[in-house]
Amino acid sequence: MKTRRAFETGVALASLGLGALVALGAMRRRSLGPAAGHLVRDRLEESGVSSLVTAVLLNFRAYDTMLEVVVLVVAFWGAWSLRPMHTRVPERETDPILLRTVGGMLPVLWLLGIYLLWAGTSRPGGEFASGAVLGATGVLTLLIGERVPGTGRRVVRKVLVVAGVVVFMIAGVVGALGAIEGHELWSYPAEEAGRWIVAIEVAGAATIAFVLIGLFAGGRERLHGAASVRSEEG
Amino acid sequence: MIPSEIYVVAGAGLVSVGLFAWVVRRHLVRRMMGVNVLSTGVFMMLIGGARRVDGVPDAVPQAMVLTGIVVAVSATALGLALIQHIYEHRSQQSVGERGPL
């Protein structure tokens, strides 16, 4: 027990020390410079969008973004490839008040998610914000025991999971083909960048939203909502 | 107007707390929460500590944090799914604290 206490004290001191060190470093403001933000602002014209964050995510650092979507998809596959749980989720009747209030909110949330996607090219928003809102909408749908539209079909699920990555890859291949005609390799031409970014954002938001819903459900058998489980049993 | 240093210091505090919980706690869910608190601290520091470019926040750390949050959520979800399975594998006895490691 004594060694345990000593271990905990040591770790506490080490983490406090690390936190203080990191805070001091960040306060000095040398660690986060030189600000790449200047470069982004100077070359915003070439990115095809007018939002700084979207320009970074989907043009200047697009490889990062693609691989982040890949991380999401891999996590999804990881969670779904585990064998189904034996432990039953406790069944509970959905409260009628919850059903009405949340059910009434769902269309508004869908609209909000789509608005964020549309706003992404010029204002704060974009595929990650939109995907997160749409994913949360889907989670709420599952929580009140309803199905998320479309996800019952295997084909739809497969398409949704890969859409965000595939559209990115198509953009990359088209860019590579364009390089034969004299464009820069591995980039979208400036005049087409806006269109590619919108296409990637739409597909990416769909993938992010579905992956988040799927991760929450944790497997196919829980994606269909409590209602279908009950009807299959009954 | 709150100076951005407050966010940096609070973020560093979260990093400390999260790191401590991650290393010291035995319960797997608590460890997962520790990692989450730690990553939240890092995000806060990146946002709070970012330089301003001509009065507008720097877009690069914001973009990094935005994607980082989504990746952290997915990693947490996978971790929790694995913890559920560990719980079943140990005949629903424990996921840490008292049971065998």
Short mmCIF file of C-alpha atoms in Angstrom, two decimals:
data_model
loop_
_atom_site.label_atom_id
_atom_site.label_comp_id
_atom_site.label_asym_id
_atom_site.label_seq_id
_atom_site.Cartn_x
_atom_site.Cartn_y
_atom_site.Cartn_z
CA MET A 1 0.00 0.00 0.00
CA LYS A 2 2.88 2.28 0.84
CA THR A 3 4.55 1.82 -2.53
CA ARG A 4 1.22 2.56 -4.17
CA ARG A 5 0.92 5.84 -2.28
CA ALA A 6 4.49 6.75 -3.21
CA PHE A 7 3.78 5.91 -6.84
CA GLU A 8 0.66 8.10 -6.86
CA THR A 9 2.51 11.01 -5.28
CA GLY A 10 5.31 10.67 -7.78
CA VAL A 11 2.92 10.62 -10.72
CA ALA A 12 1.01 13.60 -9.30
CA LEU A 13 4.21 15.63 -8.99
CA ALA A 14 5.36 14.59 -12.47
CA SER A 15 2.04 15.53 -14.07
CA LEU A 16 1.91 18.85 -12.23
CA GLY A 17 5.45 19.57 -13.33
CA LEU A 18 4.65 18.69 -16.93
CA GLY A 19 1.51 20.84 -16.84
CA ALA A 20 3.43 23.81 -15.44
CA LEU A 21 6.15 23.35 -18.04
CA VAL A 22 3.67 23.20 -20.90
CA ALA A 23 1.77 26.23 -19.57
CA LEU A 24 4.97 28.25 -19.27
CA GLY A 25 6.00 27.26 -22.75
CA ALA A 26 2.65 28.26 -24.19
CA MET A 27 2.64 31.57 -22.27
CA ARG A 28 5.96 32.48 -23.80
CA ARG A 29 4.23 32.34 -27.16
CA ARG A 30 7.33 31.13 -28.86
CA SER A 31 6.24 27.55 -29.08
CA LEU A 32 3.30 28.12 -31.42
CA GLY A 33 5.00 30.50 -33.80
CA PRO A 34 5.79 31.33 -36.50
CA ALA A 35 2.09 31.65 -37.19
CA ALA A 36 1.18 29.76 -40.31
CA GLY A 37 -2.02 31.83 -40.26
CA HIS A 38 -0.29 34.58 -42.25
CA LEU A 39 0.44 32.16 -45.07
CA VAL A 40 -3.17 30.98 -45.04
CA ARG A 41 -4.52 34.52 -45.20
CA ASP A 42 -2.16 35.54 -47.96
CA ARG A 43 -3.09 32.63 -50.20
CA LEU A 44 -6.78 32.34 -49.34
CA GLU A 45 -7.66 33.45 -52.90
CA GLU A 46 -6.17 30.26 -54.34
CA SER A 47 -8.05 27.90 -52.05
CA GLY A 48 -11.46 28.22 -53.69
CA VAL A 49 -13.27 28.98 -50.40
CA SER A 50 -13.49 32.09 -48.25
CA SER A 51 -13.41 30.42 -44.81
CA LEU A 52 -9.93 30.21 -43.31
CA VAL A 53 -10.54 26.98 -41.41
CA THR A 54 -12.08 25.24 -44.41
CA ALA A 55 -9.22 26.43 -46.60
CA VAL A 56 -6.71 24.83 -44.24
CA LEU A 57 -8.68 21.62 -43.79
CA LEU A 58 -9.66 20.89 -47.36
CA ASN A 59 -7.01 22.53 -49.45
CA PHE A 60 -3.71 23.36 -47.77
CA ARG A 61 -3.76 20.39 -45.39
CA ALA A 62 -6.16 18.15 -47.27
CA TYR A 63 -4.03 15.00 -46.82
CA ASP A 64 -4.32 15.38 -43.07
CA THR A 65 -8.06 15.68 -43.31
CA MET A 66 -8.38 12.65 -45.55
CA LEU A 67 -6.32 10.53 -43.18
CA GLU A 68 -8.37 11.76 -40.24
CA VAL A 69 -11.49 10.51 -41.96
CA VAL A 70 -9.61 7.24 -42.48
CA VAL A 71 -8.92 7.13 -38.72
CA LEU A 72 -12.65 7.47 -38.11
CA VAL A 73 -13.46 4.71 -40.55
CA VAL A 74 -10.83 2.40 -39.05
CA ALA A 75 -12.21 3.01 -35.55
CA PHE A 76 -15.66 2.21 -36.92
CA TRP A 77 -14.46 -1.04 -38.47
CA GLY A 78 -12.68 -1.90 -35.25
CA ALA A 79 -15.79 -1.45 -33.14
CA TRP A 80 -18.05 -3.27 -35.61
CA SER A 81 -15.74 -6.22 -36.11
CA LEU A 82 -15.92 -7.22 -32.45
CA ARG A 83 -18.30 -10.08 -31.81
CA PRO A 84 -21.79 -9.07 -30.66
CA MET A 85 -22.20 -8.46 -26.96
CA HIS A 86 -23.93 -11.06 -24.85
CA THR A 87 -24.92 -8.50 -22.24
CA ARG A 88 -28.36 -7.21 -23.07
CA VAL A 89 -28.92 -3.51 -22.97
CA PRO A 90 -31.70 -3.03 -20.41
CA GLU A 91 -34.94 -2.51 -22.25
CA ARG A 92 -36.90 0.51 -21.27
CA GLU A 93 -40.02 2.07 -22.60
CA THR A 94 -39.37 5.39 -24.27
CA ASP A 95 -40.95 8.18 -22.32
CA PRO A 96 -43.77 9.71 -24.44
CA ILE A 97 -42.66 13.24 -23.47
CA LEU A 98 -39.11 12.48 -24.55
CA LEU A 99 -40.41 10.97 -27.77
CA ARG A 100 -42.44 14.07 -28.61
CA THR A 101 -39.87 16.71 -27.64
CA VAL A 102 -36.81 15.02 -29.13
CA GLY A 103 -38.83 13.77 -32.09
CA GLY A 104 -39.93 17.32 -32.79
CA MET A 105 -36.35 18.57 -32.56
CA LEU A 106 -34.93 16.07 -35.03
CA PRO A 107 -35.97 17.87 -38.26
CA VAL A 108 -34.53 21.12 -36.87
CA LEU A 109 -31.25 19.34 -36.10
CA TRP A 110 -31.13 17.87 -39.60
CA LEU A 111 -31.63 21.36 -40.98
CA LEU A 112 -28.90 22.75 -38.69
CA GLY A 113 -26.46 20.06 -39.84
CA ILE A 114 -27.13 20.76 -43.49
CA TYR A 115 -26.86 24.51 -42.87
CA LEU A 116 -23.44 24.04 -41.25
CA LEU A 117 -22.33 22.05 -44.27
CA TRP A 118 -23.53 24.76 -46.63
CA ALA A 119 -22.00 27.53 -44.50
CA GLY A 120 -18.63 25.76 -44.39
CA THR A 121 -17.19 27.37 -47.50
CA SER A 122 -17.57 30.94 -46.25
CA ARG A 123 -18.22 30.83 -42.50
CA PRO A 124 -17.46 28.62 -39.51
CA GLY A 125 -18.90 25.20 -40.24
CA GLY A 126 -17.91 22.53 -42.70
CA GLU A 127 -17.80 18.78 -42.84
CA PHE A 128 -16.60 18.07 -39.29
CA ALA A 129 -19.04 20.46 -37.61
CA SER A 130 -21.87 19.29 -39.82
CA GLY A 131 -20.97 15.63 -39.41
CA ALA A 132 -20.86 16.03 -35.63
CA VAL A 133 -24.32 17.65 -35.53
CA LEU A 134 -25.81 15.07 -37.90
CA GLY A 135 -24.16 12.29 -35.91
CA ALA A 136 -25.62 13.66 -32.68
CA THR A 137 -29.01 13.82 -34.40
CA GLY A 138 -28.68 10.16 -35.28
CA VAL A 139 -27.67 9.29 -31.71
CA LEU A 140 -30.78 11.08 -30.41
CA THR A 141 -32.85 9.15 -32.93
CA LEU A 142 -31.45 5.89 -31.57
CA LEU A 143 -31.99 7.02 -27.98
CA ILE A 144 -35.70 7.51 -28.50
CA GLY A 145 -35.87 4.06 -30.05
CA GLU A 146 -36.31 5.03 -33.70
CA ARG A 147 -34.36 4.00 -36.76
CA VAL A 148 -31.99 6.39 -38.47
CA PRO A 149 -33.38 6.69 -42.02
CA GLY A 150 -31.47 4.73 -44.65
CA THR A 151 -29.08 2.92 -42.33
CA GLY A 152 -31.15 -0.25 -42.32
CA ARG A 153 -29.86 -1.13 -45.79
CA ARG A 154 -26.50 -2.83 -46.08
CA VAL A 155 -25.61 -1.11 -49.36
CA VAL A 156 -26.35 2.33 -47.93
CA ARG A 157 -24.17 1.62 -44.91
CA LYS A 158 -21.25 0.46 -47.03
CA VAL A 159 -21.50 3.49 -49.31
CA LEU A 160 -21.76 5.89 -46.35
CA VAL A 161 -18.68 4.47 -44.64
CA VAL A 162 -16.37 4.88 -47.60
CA ALA A 163 -17.92 7.93 -49.33
CA GLY A 164 -15.79 10.53 -47.55
CA VAL A 165 -12.54 8.80 -48.41
CA VAL A 166 -13.48 7.75 -51.94
CA VAL A 167 -14.44 11.27 -53.06
CA PHE A 168 -11.13 12.51 -51.66
CA MET A 169 -9.30 9.85 -53.65
CA ILE A 170 -11.21 10.69 -56.83
CA ALA A 171 -10.15 14.32 -56.37
CA GLY A 172 -6.56 13.14 -55.96
CA VAL A 173 -6.64 10.93 -59.06
CA VAL A 174 -8.21 13.71 -61.14
CA GLY A 175 -5.48 16.03 -59.87
CA ALA A 176 -2.84 13.50 -60.88
CA LEU A 177 -4.39 13.16 -64.35
CA GLY A 178 -4.48 16.96 -64.59
CA ALA A 179 -0.76 17.01 -63.94
CA ILE A 180 -0.27 15.36 -67.35
CA GLU A 181 -1.79 18.45 -68.92
CA GLY A 182 0.56 20.71 -67.02
CA HIS A 183 -1.28 21.40 -63.74
CA GLU A 184 0.55 21.02 -60.47
CA LEU A 185 0.76 17.43 -59.26
CA TRP A 186 -1.38 16.37 -56.28
CA SER A 187 -3.52 19.46 -56.08
CA TYR A 188 -6.76 20.76 -57.41
CA PRO A 189 -6.44 23.56 -59.97
CA ALA A 190 -7.38 26.87 -58.30
CA GLU A 191 -10.46 27.42 -60.47
CA GLU A 192 -11.89 23.96 -59.69
CA ALA A 193 -10.89 23.84 -56.02
CA GLY A 194 -14.19 25.26 -54.80
CA ARG A 195 -16.23 22.53 -56.51
CA TRP A 196 -13.99 19.73 -55.31
CA ILE A 197 -14.11 21.06 -51.77
CA VAL A 198 -17.92 21.12 -51.78
CA ALA A 199 -18.05 17.55 -53.14
CA ILE A 200 -15.58 16.34 -50.51
CA GLU A 201 -17.44 18.14 -47.75
CA VAL A 202 -20.81 16.63 -48.63
CA ALA A 203 -19.42 13.09 -48.79
CA GLY A 204 -17.21 13.66 -45.74
CA ALA A 205 -20.05 14.95 -43.59
CA ALA A 206 -22.16 11.91 -44.51
CA THR A 207 -19.31 9.56 -43.60
CA ILE A 208 -18.49 11.34 -40.33
CA ALA A 209 -22.13 11.41 -39.28
CA PHE A 210 -22.69 7.74 -40.07
CA VAL A 211 -19.45 6.65 -38.43
CA LEU A 212 -20.37 8.52 -35.23
CA ILE A 213 -23.82 6.93 -35.20
CA GLY A 214 -22.32 3.51 -35.89
CA LEU A 215 -19.74 3.92 -33.14
CA PHE A 216 -22.46 4.88 -30.69
CA ALA A 217 -24.54 1.88 -31.68
CA GLY A 218 -21.42 -0.29 -31.45
CA GLY A 219 -22.64 -2.85 -33.95
CA ARG A 220 -25.27 -3.68 -36.51
CA GLU A 221 -27.72 -5.24 -34.09
CA ARG A 222 -28.05 -2.08 -32.04
CA LEU A 223 -28.34 0.25 -35.00
CA HIS A 224 -31.93 -0.67 -35.67
CA GLY A 225 -33.34 0.86 -32.54
CA ALA A 226 -35.15 -0.72 -29.64
CA ALA A 227 -38.42 -0.90 -31.59
CA SER A 228 -37.12 -3.40 -34.13
CA VAL A 229 -35.42 -5.51 -31.47
CA ARG A 230 -38.70 -5.77 -29.66
CA SER A 231 -40.60 -6.67 -32.82
CA GLU A 232 -38.02 -9.32 -33.76
CA GLU A 233 -38.38 -10.91 -30.36
CA GLY A 234 -42.14 -10.59 -30.12
CA MET B 1 -12.68 40.17 -22.10
CA ILE B 2 -10.89 37.21 -20.60
CA PRO B 3 -7.22 37.04 -21.55
CA SER B 4 -6.34 33.91 -23.49
CA GLU B 5 -3.73 33.01 -20.84
CA ILE B 6 -6.53 31.77 -18.60
CA TYR B 7 -7.46 29.17 -21.20
CA VAL B 8 -3.83 28.13 -21.56
CA VAL B 9 -3.40 27.69 -17.81
CA ALA B 10 -6.72 25.86 -17.49
CA GLY B 11 -5.73 23.64 -20.40
CA ALA B 12 -2.40 22.84 -18.77
CA GLY B 13 -4.29 22.00 -15.56
CA LEU B 14 -6.51 19.59 -17.49
CA VAL B 15 -3.42 18.00 -19.03
CA SER B 16 -2.02 17.43 -15.52
CA VAL B 17 -5.26 15.99 -14.15
CA GLY B 18 -5.83 13.79 -17.18
CA LEU B 19 -2.29 12.45 -17.18
CA PHE B 20 -2.52 11.63 -13.47
CA ALA B 21 -5.81 9.77 -13.88
CA TRP B 22 -4.53 7.92 -16.93
CA VAL B 23 -1.42 6.63 -15.18
CA VAL B 24 -2.68 6.04 -11.64
CA ARG B 25 -6.24 4.76 -12.02
CA ARG B 26 -6.80 1.08 -12.57
CA HIS B 27 -10.41 1.20 -13.68
CA LEU B 28 -10.37 1.17 -17.46
CA VAL B 29 -13.27 3.59 -17.87
CA ARG B 30 -11.51 6.06 -15.58
CA ARG B 31 -8.36 5.69 -17.63
CA MET B 32 -10.35 6.39 -20.76
CA MET B 33 -11.78 9.49 -19.09
CA GLY B 34 -8.27 10.55 -18.11
CA VAL B 35 -7.13 10.37 -21.72
CA ASN B 36 -10.17 12.40 -22.72
CA VAL B 37 -9.52 15.10 -20.13
CA LEU B 38 -5.90 15.22 -21.26
CA SER B 39 -6.87 15.67 -24.91
CA THR B 40 -9.39 18.36 -23.99
CA GLY B 41 -6.59 20.20 -22.19
CA VAL B 42 -4.40 20.01 -25.27
CA PHE B 43 -7.22 21.35 -27.44
CA MET B 44 -7.83 24.25 -25.04
CA MET B 45 -4.17 25.13 -25.03
CA LEU B 46 -3.95 25.03 -28.81
CA ILE B 47 -6.96 27.34 -29.15
CA GLY B 48 -6.07 29.65 -26.26
CA GLY B 49 -2.39 29.81 -27.07
CA ALA B 50 -2.81 30.40 -30.79
CA ARG B 51 -1.46 33.64 -32.08
CA ARG B 52 -3.80 36.15 -33.60
CA VAL B 53 -3.17 37.16 -37.17
CA ASP B 54 -4.26 40.79 -37.70
CA GLY B 55 -6.83 40.49 -34.93
CA VAL B 56 -8.38 37.31 -36.37
CA PRO B 57 -7.63 33.95 -34.69
CA ASP B 58 -5.08 31.79 -36.46
CA ALA B 59 -6.95 29.26 -38.59
CA VAL B 60 -4.34 26.50 -38.48
CA PRO B 61 -4.68 25.46 -34.79
CA GLN B 62 -8.46 25.76 -35.10
CA ALA B 63 -8.47 23.36 -38.02
CA MET B 64 -6.19 20.97 -36.15
CA VAL B 65 -8.40 21.01 -33.06
CA LEU B 66 -11.58 20.60 -35.07
CA THR B 67 -10.37 17.37 -36.64
CA GLY B 68 -8.66 16.35 -33.41
CA ILE B 69 -11.96 16.43 -31.52
CA VAL B 70 -13.64 14.13 -34.00
CA VAL B 71 -10.72 11.72 -33.97
CA ALA B 72 -10.68 11.76 -30.14
CA VAL B 73 -14.38 10.93 -30.10
CA SER B 74 -13.90 7.97 -32.43
CA ALA B 75 -10.90 6.70 -30.48
CA THR B 76 -12.92 6.95 -27.26
CA ALA B 77 -15.78 5.03 -28.84
CA LEU B 78 -13.47 2.24 -29.97
CA GLY B 79 -11.86 2.17 -26.53
CA LEU B 80 -15.22 1.91 -24.80
CA ALA B 81 -16.29 -0.88 -27.15
CA LEU B 82 -13.12 -2.79 -26.25
CA ILE B 83 -13.71 -2.15 -22.53
CA GLN B 84 -17.22 -3.59 -22.86
CA HIS B 85 -15.72 -6.73 -24.34
CA ILE B 86 -13.05 -6.96 -21.63
CA TYR B 87 -15.87 -6.73 -19.10
CA GLU B 88 -17.65 -9.65 -20.76
CA HIS B 89 -14.44 -11.59 -21.10
CA ARG B 90 -13.85 -11.31 -17.35
CA SER B 91 -17.29 -12.83 -16.76
CA GLN B 92 -18.71 -9.39 -16.01
CA GLN B 93 -16.69 -9.16 -12.81
CA SER B 94 -14.51 -6.13 -13.28
CA VAL B 95 -12.72 -3.86 -15.67
CA GLY B 96 -9.82 -3.02 -13.40
CA GLU B 97 -9.91 -1.59 -9.94
CA ARG B 98 -10.23 -4.76 -7.87
CA GLY B 99 -10.07 -7.64 -10.31
CA PRO B 100 -6.90 -9.14 -11.70
CA LEU B 101 -5.11 -7.13 -14.33
#
